[in-house]
Each structure stands twice: as C-alpha cells, then as structure tokens.
Short mmCIF file of C-alpha atoms in Angstrom, two decimals:
data_model
loop_
_atom_site.label_atom_id
_atom_site.label_comp_id
_atom_site.label_asym_id
_atom_site.label_seq_id
_atom_site.Cartn_x
_atom_site.Cartn_y
_atom_site.Cartn_z
CA MET W 462 133.71 90.46 125.13
CA ALA W 463 132.54 93.59 123.65
CA LYS W 464 128.79 93.64 122.81
CA HIS W 465 127.80 93.66 119.26
CA TYR W 466 124.86 95.39 117.66
CA TRP W 467 122.57 93.96 114.93
CA VAL W 468 119.65 95.01 112.58
CA PHE W 469 117.31 92.25 111.67
CA CYS W 470 115.07 92.84 108.49
CA PHE W 471 111.88 91.06 109.73
CA ASP W 472 110.30 91.29 106.18
CA ASN W 473 113.03 89.11 104.64
CA LYS W 474 111.49 86.02 103.22
CA GLY W 475 114.44 83.84 104.41
CA LEU W 476 113.82 84.51 108.01
CA LYS W 477 111.36 82.26 109.79
CA LYS W 478 109.72 84.04 112.71
CA SER W 479 107.63 82.73 115.66
CA TYR W 480 106.30 84.92 118.54
CA GLU W 481 105.62 84.13 122.04
CA GLY W 482 104.71 87.32 124.16
CA ASP W 483 107.59 89.64 123.94
CA VAL W 484 110.06 87.00 122.80
CA VAL W 485 110.71 86.46 118.96
CA THR W 486 112.47 83.44 117.62
CA LEU W 487 114.18 84.02 114.23
CA SER W 488 115.78 81.09 112.26
CA TRP W 489 117.48 80.83 108.98
CA GLU W 490 120.33 79.23 107.12
CA GLN W 491 123.40 80.49 105.61
CA LYS W 492 127.01 79.38 104.60
CA ARG W 493 128.65 81.57 107.12
CA ARG W 494 128.73 81.35 110.80
CA PHE W 495 126.67 83.93 112.72
CA SER W 496 128.74 85.87 115.18
CA GLY W 497 126.01 87.18 117.46
CA VAL W 498 126.11 85.95 121.08
CA GLU W 499 123.78 86.23 124.09
CA GLY W 500 123.64 89.89 125.42
CA ASP W 501 124.08 91.45 122.04
CA GLU W 502 121.43 94.10 120.99
CA ALA W 503 119.31 94.29 117.84
CA ILE W 504 116.80 96.46 116.21
CA GLU W 505 113.79 95.32 114.20
CA LEU W 506 113.53 96.66 110.81
CA ASP W 507 110.29 96.06 109.19
CA ASP W 508 109.82 97.22 105.53
CA GLU W 509 111.01 100.98 105.80
CA TYR W 510 110.69 101.35 109.42
CA PHE W 511 112.64 100.58 112.59
CA VAL W 512 110.11 99.55 115.04
CA ALA W 513 111.67 97.86 118.33
CA GLU W 514 114.79 97.17 120.25
CA TYR W 515 115.71 93.75 121.44
CA SER W 516 118.34 91.92 123.31
CA LEU W 517 119.75 88.47 122.08
CA GLN W 518 118.62 85.95 124.57
CA LYS W 519 119.85 82.97 123.01
CA VAL W 520 121.80 81.86 119.92
CA ASP W 521 121.84 78.32 118.43
CA LEU W 522 124.19 77.26 115.71
CA LYS W 523 124.05 73.94 114.00
CA GLU W 524 126.27 72.77 111.38
CA ARG W 525 125.42 70.40 108.64
CA ILE W 526 126.69 69.38 105.16
CA ASP W 527 124.23 69.70 102.30
CA LYS W 528 123.81 67.51 99.26
CA ASP W 529 126.47 69.41 97.48
CA LYS W 530 128.82 68.71 100.27
CA LYS W 531 128.83 72.30 101.30
CA GLN W 532 128.84 73.50 104.92
CA ILE W 533 125.48 75.05 106.05
CA TRP W 534 124.78 76.74 109.27
CA GLU W 535 121.26 76.31 110.70
CA ILE W 536 120.90 79.53 112.96
CA THR W 537 118.20 80.23 115.63
CA VAL W 538 118.16 83.47 117.55
CA THR W 539 115.84 84.27 120.28
CA LEU W 540 115.17 87.84 120.90
CA SER W 541 113.65 89.52 123.96
CA LEU W 542 111.76 92.79 123.42
CA LEU W 543 113.35 95.64 125.29
CA LYS W 544 111.31 98.55 123.99
CA LYS W 545 108.85 99.04 121.08
CA PHE W 546 109.51 102.59 119.63
CA ASP W 547 106.75 105.17 120.44
CA GLU W 548 106.68 105.82 116.71
CA ALA W 549 108.07 103.70 113.93
CA LYS W 550 111.36 105.38 112.74
CA ASN W 551 111.71 105.79 108.99
CA ARG W 552 114.94 104.41 108.00
CA LYS W 553 115.43 107.17 105.38
CA ASP W 554 116.05 109.69 108.39
CA TYR W 555 119.08 107.48 109.62
CA LEU W 556 120.76 106.61 106.27
CA TYR W 557 123.36 109.38 106.59
CA SER W 558 124.43 108.12 109.95
CA PHE W 559 125.28 104.63 108.49
CA PRO W 560 128.78 104.56 106.69
CA ARG W 561 127.95 101.54 104.55
CA ILE W 562 125.17 103.36 102.70
CA LYS W 563 125.98 104.50 99.22
CA TYR W 564 122.36 105.05 97.74
CA PHE W 565 120.25 107.59 99.55
CA ASP W 566 117.33 108.22 97.39
CA GLU W 567 115.02 105.66 95.59
CA ASN W 568 117.80 102.92 95.57
CA ALA W 569 118.34 102.89 99.35
CA TYR W 570 116.32 99.71 99.61
CA ARG W 571 119.34 97.85 97.95
CA HIS W 572 121.10 98.25 101.31
CA PHE W 573 118.49 96.30 103.26
CA ARG W 574 117.97 93.14 101.11
CA ASN W 575 119.89 90.81 103.52
CA LYS W 576 118.34 88.99 106.49
CA TYR W 577 120.52 91.03 109.03
CA TYR W 578 123.45 93.56 109.38
CA ARG W 579 125.96 94.48 112.10
CA MET W 580 126.17 97.95 113.22
CA ALA W 581 128.67 99.90 115.21
CA GLU W 582 127.50 101.19 118.54
CA VAL W 583 127.29 104.75 117.45
CA GLU W 584 124.95 103.72 114.58
CA PHE W 585 122.80 101.77 116.91
CA GLU W 586 122.53 104.60 119.22
CA ALA W 587 121.63 107.05 116.27
CA VAL W 588 118.41 104.79 115.71
CA ILE W 589 117.58 104.07 119.52
CA ASN W 590 118.15 107.78 120.79
CA ASP W 591 117.71 109.60 117.33
CA ASP W 592 121.41 110.70 117.83
CA ILE W 593 121.95 111.10 114.12
CA PHE W 594 124.82 112.53 112.40
CA ILE W 595 123.25 115.87 112.01
CA SER W 596 125.80 117.70 109.78
CA ARG W 597 125.94 114.78 107.29
CA THR W 598 122.15 114.16 107.34
CA LEU W 599 121.44 117.92 106.71
CA LEU W 600 123.88 118.23 103.79
CA GLY W 601 123.05 114.79 102.17
CA THR W 602 119.30 115.48 102.60
CA ALA W 603 119.61 119.04 101.04
CA ILE W 604 121.51 117.31 98.11
CA ASN W 605 119.48 114.20 97.51
CA SER W 606 116.05 116.04 97.93
CA MET W 607 116.94 117.93 94.58
CA HIS W 608 115.65 116.63 91.31
CA ILE W 609 118.21 114.24 89.69
CA ASP W 610 119.04 116.85 86.97
CA HIS W 611 119.94 119.36 89.65
CA ARG W 612 122.06 116.83 91.46
CA ARG W 613 124.04 116.07 88.26
CA ALA W 614 124.38 119.95 87.69
CA PHE W 615 125.34 120.38 91.32
CA VAL W 616 128.14 117.81 91.17
CA LYS W 617 129.48 119.56 87.88
CA HIS W 618 129.43 122.95 89.77
CA LEU W 619 131.16 121.63 92.84
CA VAL W 620 134.00 119.78 91.12
CA ARG W 621 134.89 122.86 89.16
CA ILE W 622 135.24 124.76 92.65
CA TYR W 623 136.37 121.88 94.85
CA PRO W 624 138.05 119.16 92.48
CA GLU W 625 139.24 117.30 95.59
CA VAL W 626 135.74 115.93 96.13
CA ALA W 627 136.08 113.76 92.97
CA VAL W 628 138.86 111.78 94.79
CA GLY W 629 136.99 111.21 97.96
CA LYS W 630 137.99 114.27 100.05
CA LEU W 631 135.01 115.67 101.91
CA ASP W 632 135.16 119.01 103.55
CA TYR W 633 131.81 119.67 105.10
CA GLU W 634 132.26 123.37 105.24
CA VAL W 635 133.19 123.57 101.55
CA VAL W 636 130.34 121.41 100.53
CA ALA W 637 127.82 123.24 102.83
CA GLU W 638 128.71 126.56 101.26
CA ASN W 639 128.17 125.33 97.79
CA VAL W 640 124.88 123.48 98.54
CA VAL W 641 123.48 126.62 99.87
CA GLU W 642 124.66 128.76 96.92
CA TYR W 643 123.39 126.12 94.54
CA ILE W 644 119.86 125.86 95.94
CA LYS W 645 119.56 129.55 96.32
CA THR W 646 120.76 130.28 92.70
CA CYS W 647 119.20 127.40 90.84
CA ILE W 648 116.08 126.50 92.77
CA LEU W 649 114.86 129.21 95.16
CA THR W 650 115.56 132.24 92.94
CA PRO W 651 113.72 130.64 90.02
CA ALA W 652 110.92 129.79 92.35
CA ILE W 653 110.66 133.29 93.44
CA CYS W 654 110.92 134.74 89.87
CA LEU W 655 108.05 132.38 88.94
CA GLN W 656 106.01 133.48 91.84
CA GLN W 657 106.47 137.17 91.01
CA SER W 658 105.73 136.24 87.21
CA ALA W 659 102.65 134.40 88.07
CA GLY W 660 101.29 137.37 89.99
CA ILE W 661 101.84 139.56 87.13
CA LEU W 662 100.42 137.24 84.63
CA ARG W 663 97.34 136.69 86.66
CA LYS W 664 96.63 140.52 86.74
CA LEU W 665 97.05 140.82 83.04
CA VAL W 666 95.05 137.77 81.72
CA GLY W 667 92.48 137.04 84.56
CA ASP W 668 92.03 133.95 86.74
CA ASP W 669 90.47 131.66 84.16
CA ILE W 670 93.20 131.92 81.49
CA PHE W 671 95.87 132.17 84.04
CA SER W 672 94.87 128.54 85.28
CA GLN W 673 95.45 127.17 81.75
CA THR W 674 98.83 128.92 81.16
CA GLY W 675 102.00 126.70 81.42
CA PHE W 676 105.21 125.58 79.64
CA GLN W 677 105.95 122.75 77.38
CA ASP W 678 108.86 121.04 75.66
CA GLU W 679 108.48 121.31 71.95
CA ASN W 680 109.13 117.50 71.68
CA ASP W 681 106.81 116.72 74.53
CA THR W 682 103.50 118.55 74.19
CA ARG W 683 101.53 116.10 76.12
CA ASN W 684 102.90 117.21 79.39
CA THR W 685 102.18 120.89 80.35
CA ASP W 686 103.88 122.34 83.38
CA ARG W 687 101.24 124.45 84.82
CA ILE W 688 102.08 127.91 86.26
CA ARG W 689 99.42 128.00 88.81
CA GLN W 690 100.31 124.76 90.56
CA GLN W 691 104.04 125.59 90.69
CA MET W 692 103.17 129.02 92.13
CA GLU W 693 101.30 127.43 94.86
CA ILE W 694 104.30 125.03 95.53
CA ALA W 695 106.43 128.17 95.75
CA ASN W 696 104.02 129.87 98.06
CA GLN W 697 103.95 126.89 100.28
CA TYR W 698 107.72 126.09 100.35
CA VAL W 699 109.92 129.03 99.64
CA ALA W 700 110.05 130.15 103.28
CA THR W 701 111.07 126.82 104.66
CA ALA W 702 113.77 126.39 101.97
CA ASN W 703 114.98 129.81 102.67
CA GLU W 704 115.87 128.81 106.36
CA LEU W 705 118.37 126.30 104.71
CA GLU W 706 121.16 128.91 104.84
CA LYS W 707 120.71 129.62 108.38
CA PHE W 708 120.98 125.97 109.38
CA ILE W 709 123.79 125.07 107.10
CA ARG W 710 125.77 127.93 108.27
CA GLN W 711 125.74 126.16 111.68
CA VAL W 712 127.38 123.20 110.01
CA THR W 713 130.08 125.66 108.84
CA VAL W 714 130.40 127.22 112.35
CA THR W 715 130.49 123.87 113.97
CA THR W 716 133.11 122.57 111.57
CA LYS W 717 135.30 125.53 112.08
CA GLY W 718 135.05 125.02 115.88
CA SER W 719 135.90 121.49 115.76
CA SER W 720 139.48 121.95 117.17
CA SER W 721 137.68 123.53 120.32
CA GLY W 722 134.56 121.65 120.61
CA GLN W 723 133.08 123.57 123.62
CA ARG W 724 133.25 126.83 121.79
CA ALA W 725 131.44 125.44 118.73
CA ILE W 726 128.63 124.26 121.03
CA ASP W 727 128.27 127.77 122.50
CA VAL W 728 128.17 129.35 119.09
CA VAL W 729 125.36 127.15 118.01
CA THR W 730 123.26 126.81 121.08
CA SER W 731 120.99 129.94 120.46
CA GLU W 732 119.93 128.55 117.01
CA PRO W 733 116.77 126.45 116.70
CA LEU W 734 118.59 123.36 115.33
CA GLN W 735 121.53 122.62 117.77
CA ILE W 736 124.50 120.57 116.72
CA ASP W 737 126.33 119.11 119.69
CA MET W 738 129.97 118.79 118.44
CA GLN W 739 130.86 116.00 120.87
CA LYS W 740 127.92 113.85 119.64
CA GLU W 741 128.86 114.71 116.00
CA ARG W 742 132.53 113.72 116.51
CA ARG W 743 131.69 110.25 117.59
CA PHE W 744 130.97 109.70 113.84
CA ASP W 745 134.24 110.85 112.68
CA ARG W 746 136.13 107.62 112.72
CA LEU W 747 133.26 105.71 111.01
CA PHE W 748 133.15 108.20 108.16
CA THR W 749 136.78 108.79 107.48
CA ASN W 750 137.45 108.71 103.56
CA LYS W 751 133.72 108.52 102.82
CA TYR W 752 132.53 110.12 99.60
CA LEU W 753 130.06 112.88 99.16
CA PRO W 754 126.71 111.56 100.12
CA ILE W 755 124.80 111.94 96.82
CA GLU W 756 122.87 109.57 94.63
CA LEU W 757 123.32 109.97 90.99
CA MET H 393 116.57 117.56 120.45
CA SER H 394 117.63 115.08 117.96
CA LYS H 395 114.01 114.26 117.29
CA ALA H 396 113.41 117.83 116.56
CA ALA H 397 116.36 117.80 114.13
CA ILE H 398 114.94 114.97 112.35
CA GLY H 399 111.57 116.81 112.00
CA TYR H 400 113.26 119.89 110.79
CA ILE H 401 115.40 117.99 108.14
CA ASN H 402 112.27 116.26 106.97
CA ASN H 403 110.46 119.67 106.29
CA LEU H 404 113.60 120.61 104.49
CA ARG H 405 113.40 117.50 102.40
CA THR H 406 109.89 118.20 101.45
CA ALA H 407 110.47 121.71 100.52
CA ILE H 408 113.53 121.09 98.42
CA HIS H 409 112.05 118.07 96.71
CA SER H 410 108.83 119.98 95.79
CA LEU H 411 110.59 123.23 94.60
CA SER H 412 113.18 121.42 92.48
CA ARG H 413 110.62 119.77 90.12
CA TRP H 414 107.43 120.77 88.29
CA GLU H 415 104.43 119.69 90.18
CA THR H 416 102.70 118.51 86.95
CA SER H 417 105.25 116.59 85.01
CA GLY H 418 107.93 115.93 87.66
CA LYS H 419 110.50 117.32 85.40
CA ALA H 420 113.36 119.57 86.99
CA PHE H 421 112.34 123.02 87.80
CA GLY H 422 114.75 125.79 88.20
CA TYR H 423 118.04 127.02 86.48
CA ILE H 424 119.91 124.07 85.31
CA GLN H 425 123.35 124.02 83.48
CA THR H 426 123.77 120.47 82.15
CA VAL H 427 126.92 118.63 81.73
CA THR H 428 126.95 119.62 77.93
CA ASP H 429 126.73 123.40 79.09
CA ASP H 430 123.18 123.51 77.81
CA LYS H 431 121.27 126.07 80.05
CA ASP H 432 117.78 125.78 81.05
CA ASP H 433 116.81 129.44 81.95
CA TYR H 434 113.28 130.02 80.49
CA ILE H 435 111.86 130.79 83.93
CA TYR H 436 114.15 133.82 84.15
CA GLU H 437 113.25 134.76 80.41
CA PHE H 438 109.56 134.51 81.30
CA PHE H 439 110.16 136.83 84.40
CA CYS H 440 111.78 139.44 82.32
CA ALA H 441 109.08 139.31 79.77
CA MET H 442 106.41 139.76 82.58
CA LYS H 443 108.23 142.79 83.92
CA VAL H 444 108.15 144.22 80.46
CA LEU H 445 104.42 143.41 79.84
CA GLU H 446 103.65 144.77 83.38
CA ASP H 447 105.06 148.08 82.32
CA LEU H 448 103.30 148.08 78.94
CA SER H 449 100.02 147.20 80.62
CA ASN H 450 100.10 150.69 82.13
CA ASN H 451 99.26 152.28 78.85
CA HIS H 452 98.23 149.28 76.66
CA ARG H 453 95.54 146.64 76.90
CA ILE H 454 97.48 143.53 76.89
CA VAL H 455 95.66 140.33 75.65
CA LEU H 456 97.11 136.81 75.66
CA LYS H 457 96.22 134.85 72.58
CA ARG H 458 96.35 131.10 72.44
CA GLY H 459 98.62 129.12 70.07
CA ILE H 460 97.83 125.60 68.72
CA ASN H 461 99.17 124.33 72.15
CA GLY H 462 96.81 126.64 74.07
CA PHE H 463 97.93 129.20 76.59
CA VAL H 464 101.25 127.72 76.70
CA PHE H 465 104.79 128.92 76.32
CA PRO H 466 107.85 127.18 74.99
CA LYS H 467 110.59 126.14 77.13
CA LYS H 468 113.08 126.43 74.13
CA PRO H 469 112.43 128.79 71.03
CA GLY H 470 109.78 127.21 68.71
CA VAL H 471 107.47 127.77 65.84
CA LYS H 472 105.40 130.83 66.47
CA ARG H 473 101.97 129.35 65.66
CA MET H 474 102.26 126.60 68.34
CA TRP H 475 102.67 128.89 71.28
CA ALA H 476 100.73 131.68 73.13
CA ARG H 477 101.65 135.24 72.44
CA PHE H 478 100.65 138.58 74.00
CA VAL H 479 98.90 141.23 71.83
CA GLY H 480 99.18 144.90 72.80
CA TYR H 481 96.32 147.02 71.88
CA ASP H 482 95.85 150.91 72.53
CA SER H 483 94.29 151.80 75.76
CA THR H 484 90.79 151.40 74.54
CA GLY H 485 91.53 147.87 73.28
CA THR H 486 90.31 148.62 69.72
CA THR H 487 93.67 148.88 67.66
CA GLU H 488 96.42 146.24 67.77
CA GLN H 489 99.73 147.83 68.02
CA PHE H 490 102.32 145.17 68.81
CA GLN H 491 102.85 141.58 69.72
CA VAL H 492 105.19 140.28 72.36
CA CYS H 493 106.44 136.73 71.69
CA LEU H 494 108.51 134.46 74.08
CA GLY H 495 110.84 132.09 72.56
CA VAL H 496 109.87 132.32 68.87
CA LYS H 497 112.01 131.52 65.93
CA ILE H 498 112.40 134.45 63.53
CA LYS H 499 113.50 134.08 59.84
CA ILE H 500 116.41 136.20 58.57
CA THR H 501 115.39 137.69 55.07
CA ALA H 502 119.03 137.48 53.68
CA SER H 503 119.08 133.73 54.60
CA PRO H 504 115.61 132.44 54.99
CA LEU H 505 116.45 128.88 55.96
CA THR H 506 118.27 130.42 59.08
CA THR H 507 116.20 131.26 62.01
CA PHE H 508 117.08 133.06 65.22
CA GLY H 509 115.31 132.10 68.39
CA SER H 510 114.75 135.20 70.41
CA ASP H 511 114.00 135.04 74.09
CA ILE H 512 111.61 138.09 73.87
CA SER H 513 110.59 139.56 70.54
CA ILE H 514 108.35 142.54 70.09
CA GLN H 515 106.65 142.31 66.70
CA GLN H 516 104.68 144.69 64.65
CA ALA H 517 101.02 144.60 64.71
CA GLY H 518 99.52 142.06 62.41
CA THR H 519 102.73 140.06 62.06
CA SER H 520 101.92 136.55 60.75
CA ASP H 521 102.71 133.14 62.28
CA ASP H 522 105.74 133.13 60.16
CA PRO H 523 107.86 136.12 61.36
CA TYR H 524 110.65 137.56 59.48
CA ASP H 525 113.39 139.97 60.66
CA SER H 526 111.47 142.89 58.93
CA ASP H 527 108.51 142.23 61.43
CA ILE H 528 110.55 142.84 64.41
CA LEU H 529 110.65 145.98 66.45
CA LEU H 530 112.74 144.81 69.21
CA ILE H 531 114.52 141.82 70.52
CA MET H 532 115.61 141.09 74.09
CA ASP H 533 117.88 138.62 75.54
CA ALA H 534 117.68 137.59 79.18
CA LYS H 535 120.93 136.23 80.91
CA TYR H 536 120.71 134.64 84.19
CA LYS H 537 123.92 135.10 86.16
CA TRP H 538 124.96 133.24 89.33
CA GLU H 539 125.98 136.61 90.83
CA ASN H 540 125.16 140.24 90.17
CA GLU H 541 128.76 140.96 90.07
CA THR H 542 129.53 138.53 87.31
CA VAL H 543 130.62 140.40 84.18
CA MET H 544 129.07 139.15 80.95
CA ASP H 545 131.67 137.92 78.52
CA ILE H 546 132.33 139.84 75.36
CA GLY H 547 131.52 136.89 73.25
CA THR H 548 128.02 136.84 74.47
CA ILE H 549 127.60 140.50 74.04
CA ARG H 550 128.93 140.34 70.41
CA GLU H 551 126.61 137.37 69.74
CA PHE H 552 123.56 139.50 70.63
CA ALA H 553 124.91 142.51 68.79
CA GLN H 554 125.10 140.59 65.69
CA CYS H 555 121.45 139.29 66.30
CA VAL H 556 120.38 142.91 66.64
CA PHE H 557 122.19 143.74 63.32
CA ASP H 558 120.52 140.68 61.61
CA MET H 559 117.10 141.82 62.68
CA ASN H 560 117.74 145.24 61.48
CA THR H 561 116.42 146.67 64.72
CA PRO H 562 115.71 149.31 65.49
CA ASN H 563 112.66 149.41 63.37
CA LEU H 564 111.26 151.77 65.91
CA VAL H 565 107.91 153.40 65.57
CA ALA H 566 107.81 155.47 68.54
CA GLN H 567 103.95 156.00 68.53
CA TYR H 568 103.55 152.15 68.96
CA PHE H 569 104.29 152.65 72.60
CA ASN H 570 102.73 155.18 74.78
CA SER H 571 104.71 154.15 77.92
CA PRO H 572 107.59 156.54 78.63
CA GLN H 573 109.42 153.84 80.68
CA MET H 574 109.04 151.40 77.84
CA LEU H 575 110.31 153.98 75.30
CA THR H 576 113.32 154.64 77.43
CA LEU H 577 113.94 150.73 77.74
CA MET H 578 113.79 150.46 74.05
CA ARG H 579 116.05 153.35 73.34
CA THR H 580 118.37 151.91 75.91
CA ALA H 581 118.07 148.57 74.06
CA CYS H 582 118.85 150.14 70.72
CA LEU H 583 121.65 152.37 71.73
CA GLN H 584 123.20 150.54 74.43
CA MET H 585 122.40 146.72 74.23
CA VAL H 586 124.93 145.85 76.73
CA SER H 587 123.37 148.07 79.36
CA LEU H 588 120.03 146.61 78.70
CA ILE H 589 121.18 143.00 79.27
CA GLU H 590 122.83 144.19 82.48
CA ILE H 591 119.79 146.13 83.66
CA ILE H 592 117.41 143.21 83.24
CA SER H 593 119.89 140.60 84.77
CA ASN H 594 120.77 142.95 87.70
CA THR H 595 117.32 144.11 88.52
CA ALA H 596 115.67 140.67 88.42
CA LEU H 597 116.01 139.83 92.14
CA THR H 598 115.60 143.18 93.57
CA VAL H 599 112.16 143.81 92.13
CA SER H 600 109.55 142.72 94.46
#
C-alpha cells in the first residue's frame, strides 16, 4: 500500500501528547476513522513552524458509541522521531506549495485549525527538503506582500488585461509580467519619486524642519505619514525590490521552456535564483485549476 | 538551493511589504487606482512640486511655513490654512515674492461657492489663507501615467484648460521670477499647457 503523509498540529488543544525519548504518542477522538497506518510519515507543526519529521510507528483505533448513540473513534498514534530540523521552518514559506491553501496572509492560520492534515508526497517533500513550488511562491509572495489596497488595485488592473483570471485560468507568464509592471509603476517608482523629493526638500528646509514634514488625510489628521521615515524605507529596500524583475523574468523564461524542460534549465542556471523545471513540474497535477494565489 | 530560494523570497517579501505602506500609519504607499477609479497620486504631485521649487531656489530664498497641522502637506486638496506652504523671497530673503501651495482649494470669483483644488498653485505674495482666482499666478497639474508613451486624453486636457481659464491665468508678473528656467516653464505653461503636462509627466523618471 502506498505510503501516506501527514502534518500534525502539535499546538491543537484536542491532541493529547506524551513523550518518551524520541517517541511521541498522540491521542484524540473524532467521528471519522483515521486512515494513517504504520510506516506513514508525518511532520510536526508547532504554532507557525514545522519542527520535525517522524514515522508512524503504531496506530490504535478504538470504536465506541457515545451517549447520543453516535460513533466515536478513539485514536492513538505513536510517532518515532526521524529528524529534528536544523532550523524551524516557518509555514509561510511553504504555503504556495500546498494546493488547499486559499489564504496566504493574515488569515493563513485558518488552514491549520484542525488536529492533522493529509499531504501529497510532493507537498511533504517541499517541507522536508525545502523543494518548494518556486514560481508560484515567488509570484504569490510578490502579490500578497503588497498592502491590501494595492492587491485590490492589482486585481482590477489584471482582470482588465487578462479577464480569464477571473474564471480560474492561471497563466504564470501573464501574471508574472503584470506583477512586475504593477510593482514598478505603483510602488517602486513612487518610492523613487519620494526619495528624490525628500532629498530636495531636505536641502530647501534644513534637517530639523525636514524631520517634521509629512502627509495627512484631511479627515484623519491624527496620523501623519512622515517623509523622512519613508525615505529611509526607500533607501533600504528599493534595490532589493528592483531585483524582482530579474527573478520574475526567470518564471517567464521557465514557463516558456516548459515543453522542452532541459532547455529551460539551461537558460536559468546562470541566474542567482535557479528554477529547476523538472522539480517545478511535479506540482503541475496538484495545482491544475487553482486560482490566482491572492488574499483579498 | 531551495533554501537559498526561500531566503531570497523572504527578502523580497520584506522589501515589498515595507515599500507598499507608510511606515508611520500603515496606510498604503504608492500610486493606487481604486475600484471607484479614484486615483491616489499625491506623491507624484509632490515630486513635481519639488522639482519646480528646486529650480526656483537657484534665484530665490525658499522658506517652508507651517499650517495649522504643522509642516504637513495634504494628500487631497484642502483648506489652505491647515497645510504647510512654501514662500519665495528675493535672493536676499527680505521681500516676499510668491507662494507655492500644494493641494489647496481656490475659490472662483464668478462662483464663490465653487472651489478648484489645484495640485500646485503659485500665488501672489501676501495671498491670504482664503485664496481666490485673482490671487493665482500659475496652476500646474501633475498627471501620473503608466507609461511614457501613454497619450493623455483630450478630456483631461480640456478640463485643465478650463481651470486655467477659470483662474484667469496668466496673471504673470515677470519680475516675480528671476529664474530663466522658471520663466520658460511658466511661458510654456501659459501658452502650451498640454506640453507642460507632458513635460512634467515625461521627465519625472528620467531626472536623477
């Protein structure tokens, strides 16, 4: 029988845990059977971090009828530690490699409320070996890192150019080009404008007054958006964000080369962020008909 | 390698997250065209104003005066007394010659209940906190475009032309301005408004 892969959310209050050396016993009750068997593999998720890999040593299922005459399963799973990860792995880095995820930003926690989840092998390996779905992670991260107002404006812009996205078509190449264009036009260029404006303003008014300058909404005069602080943000991050185009262009190149995978790999190996098409394609089947990864 | 990819993507996440919002209030930073087609382009307007002031500062002493809200500029046109404005003096700094206001509502004499919010207005020396069209020397409109090649639509140009007409500009007093470049800019503005808009829009990103 094919091996199954699981994630156990160790911080779930419904899971009882007992430890004995490298062996952890988890027990809980539920209405459904648990389909895990000896030899399956599992990952421990604790709060927001994947911390260790285990194998399922033993699975005990006991059936009983509760006072409402409903069937209840008492489940005990014994996990044997295979490897503690050198560093805890933040789940946000892996979200775009899991097809069931629909919320990627502040609501991502909603997907991890249950005691356990089943995973496909390729998802499991994404966590264990950091073999994430790079193209989707790169695009999704670029989109969902933007302020929510920008995400809404971006979707409006994208739908105008690529209306198919509204009905669930997802051409990574088209999205990649538009993400780059949007971020350059609507975030990076304004940041550069502000940097340059701040330089002129500082020369005109001196350092002391410059520190007091800012912008306000007429109907919200309690919050002043300070020009100096924003200039410092621009100084710190414009160069990194500028690299976006270079890396997202690889998504484009890689996608274009997908009918001849080897060529695509050759094209991108000279770049600092390598995308291995053969590994990327393992995710194809899992992500068929998946919508644009954006949280609105 | 994949570990490196995760590290790189995390750097990108931090950069875009930080750049896309104001550090102080957490509100969105940048150019935003909302679903209602309302545009948020005060940063670009401010940039255009700074380029004009930088040029003026070659021949004038420029001083920033606080409004009721301090040394603060409005995101959308507002009442003049609330907001900071620049005052231009002669080169010795003794005689006030003009004011440069960003996003200030200007009353129209023929219809005093109607105001016009100008992105950039250059007003006569001593103009009160309640400016009328007759106080205005020059108005400028900054239009942020997705691409330099985008042609401005005729409706936008006509709308601005009507505003210029309403303001009864040019109320030009050449001696107010000693800067030859500024004079050229103003003449261009008055005679060829369209070109001015295009010049400002197109030069924005090439100026370093």
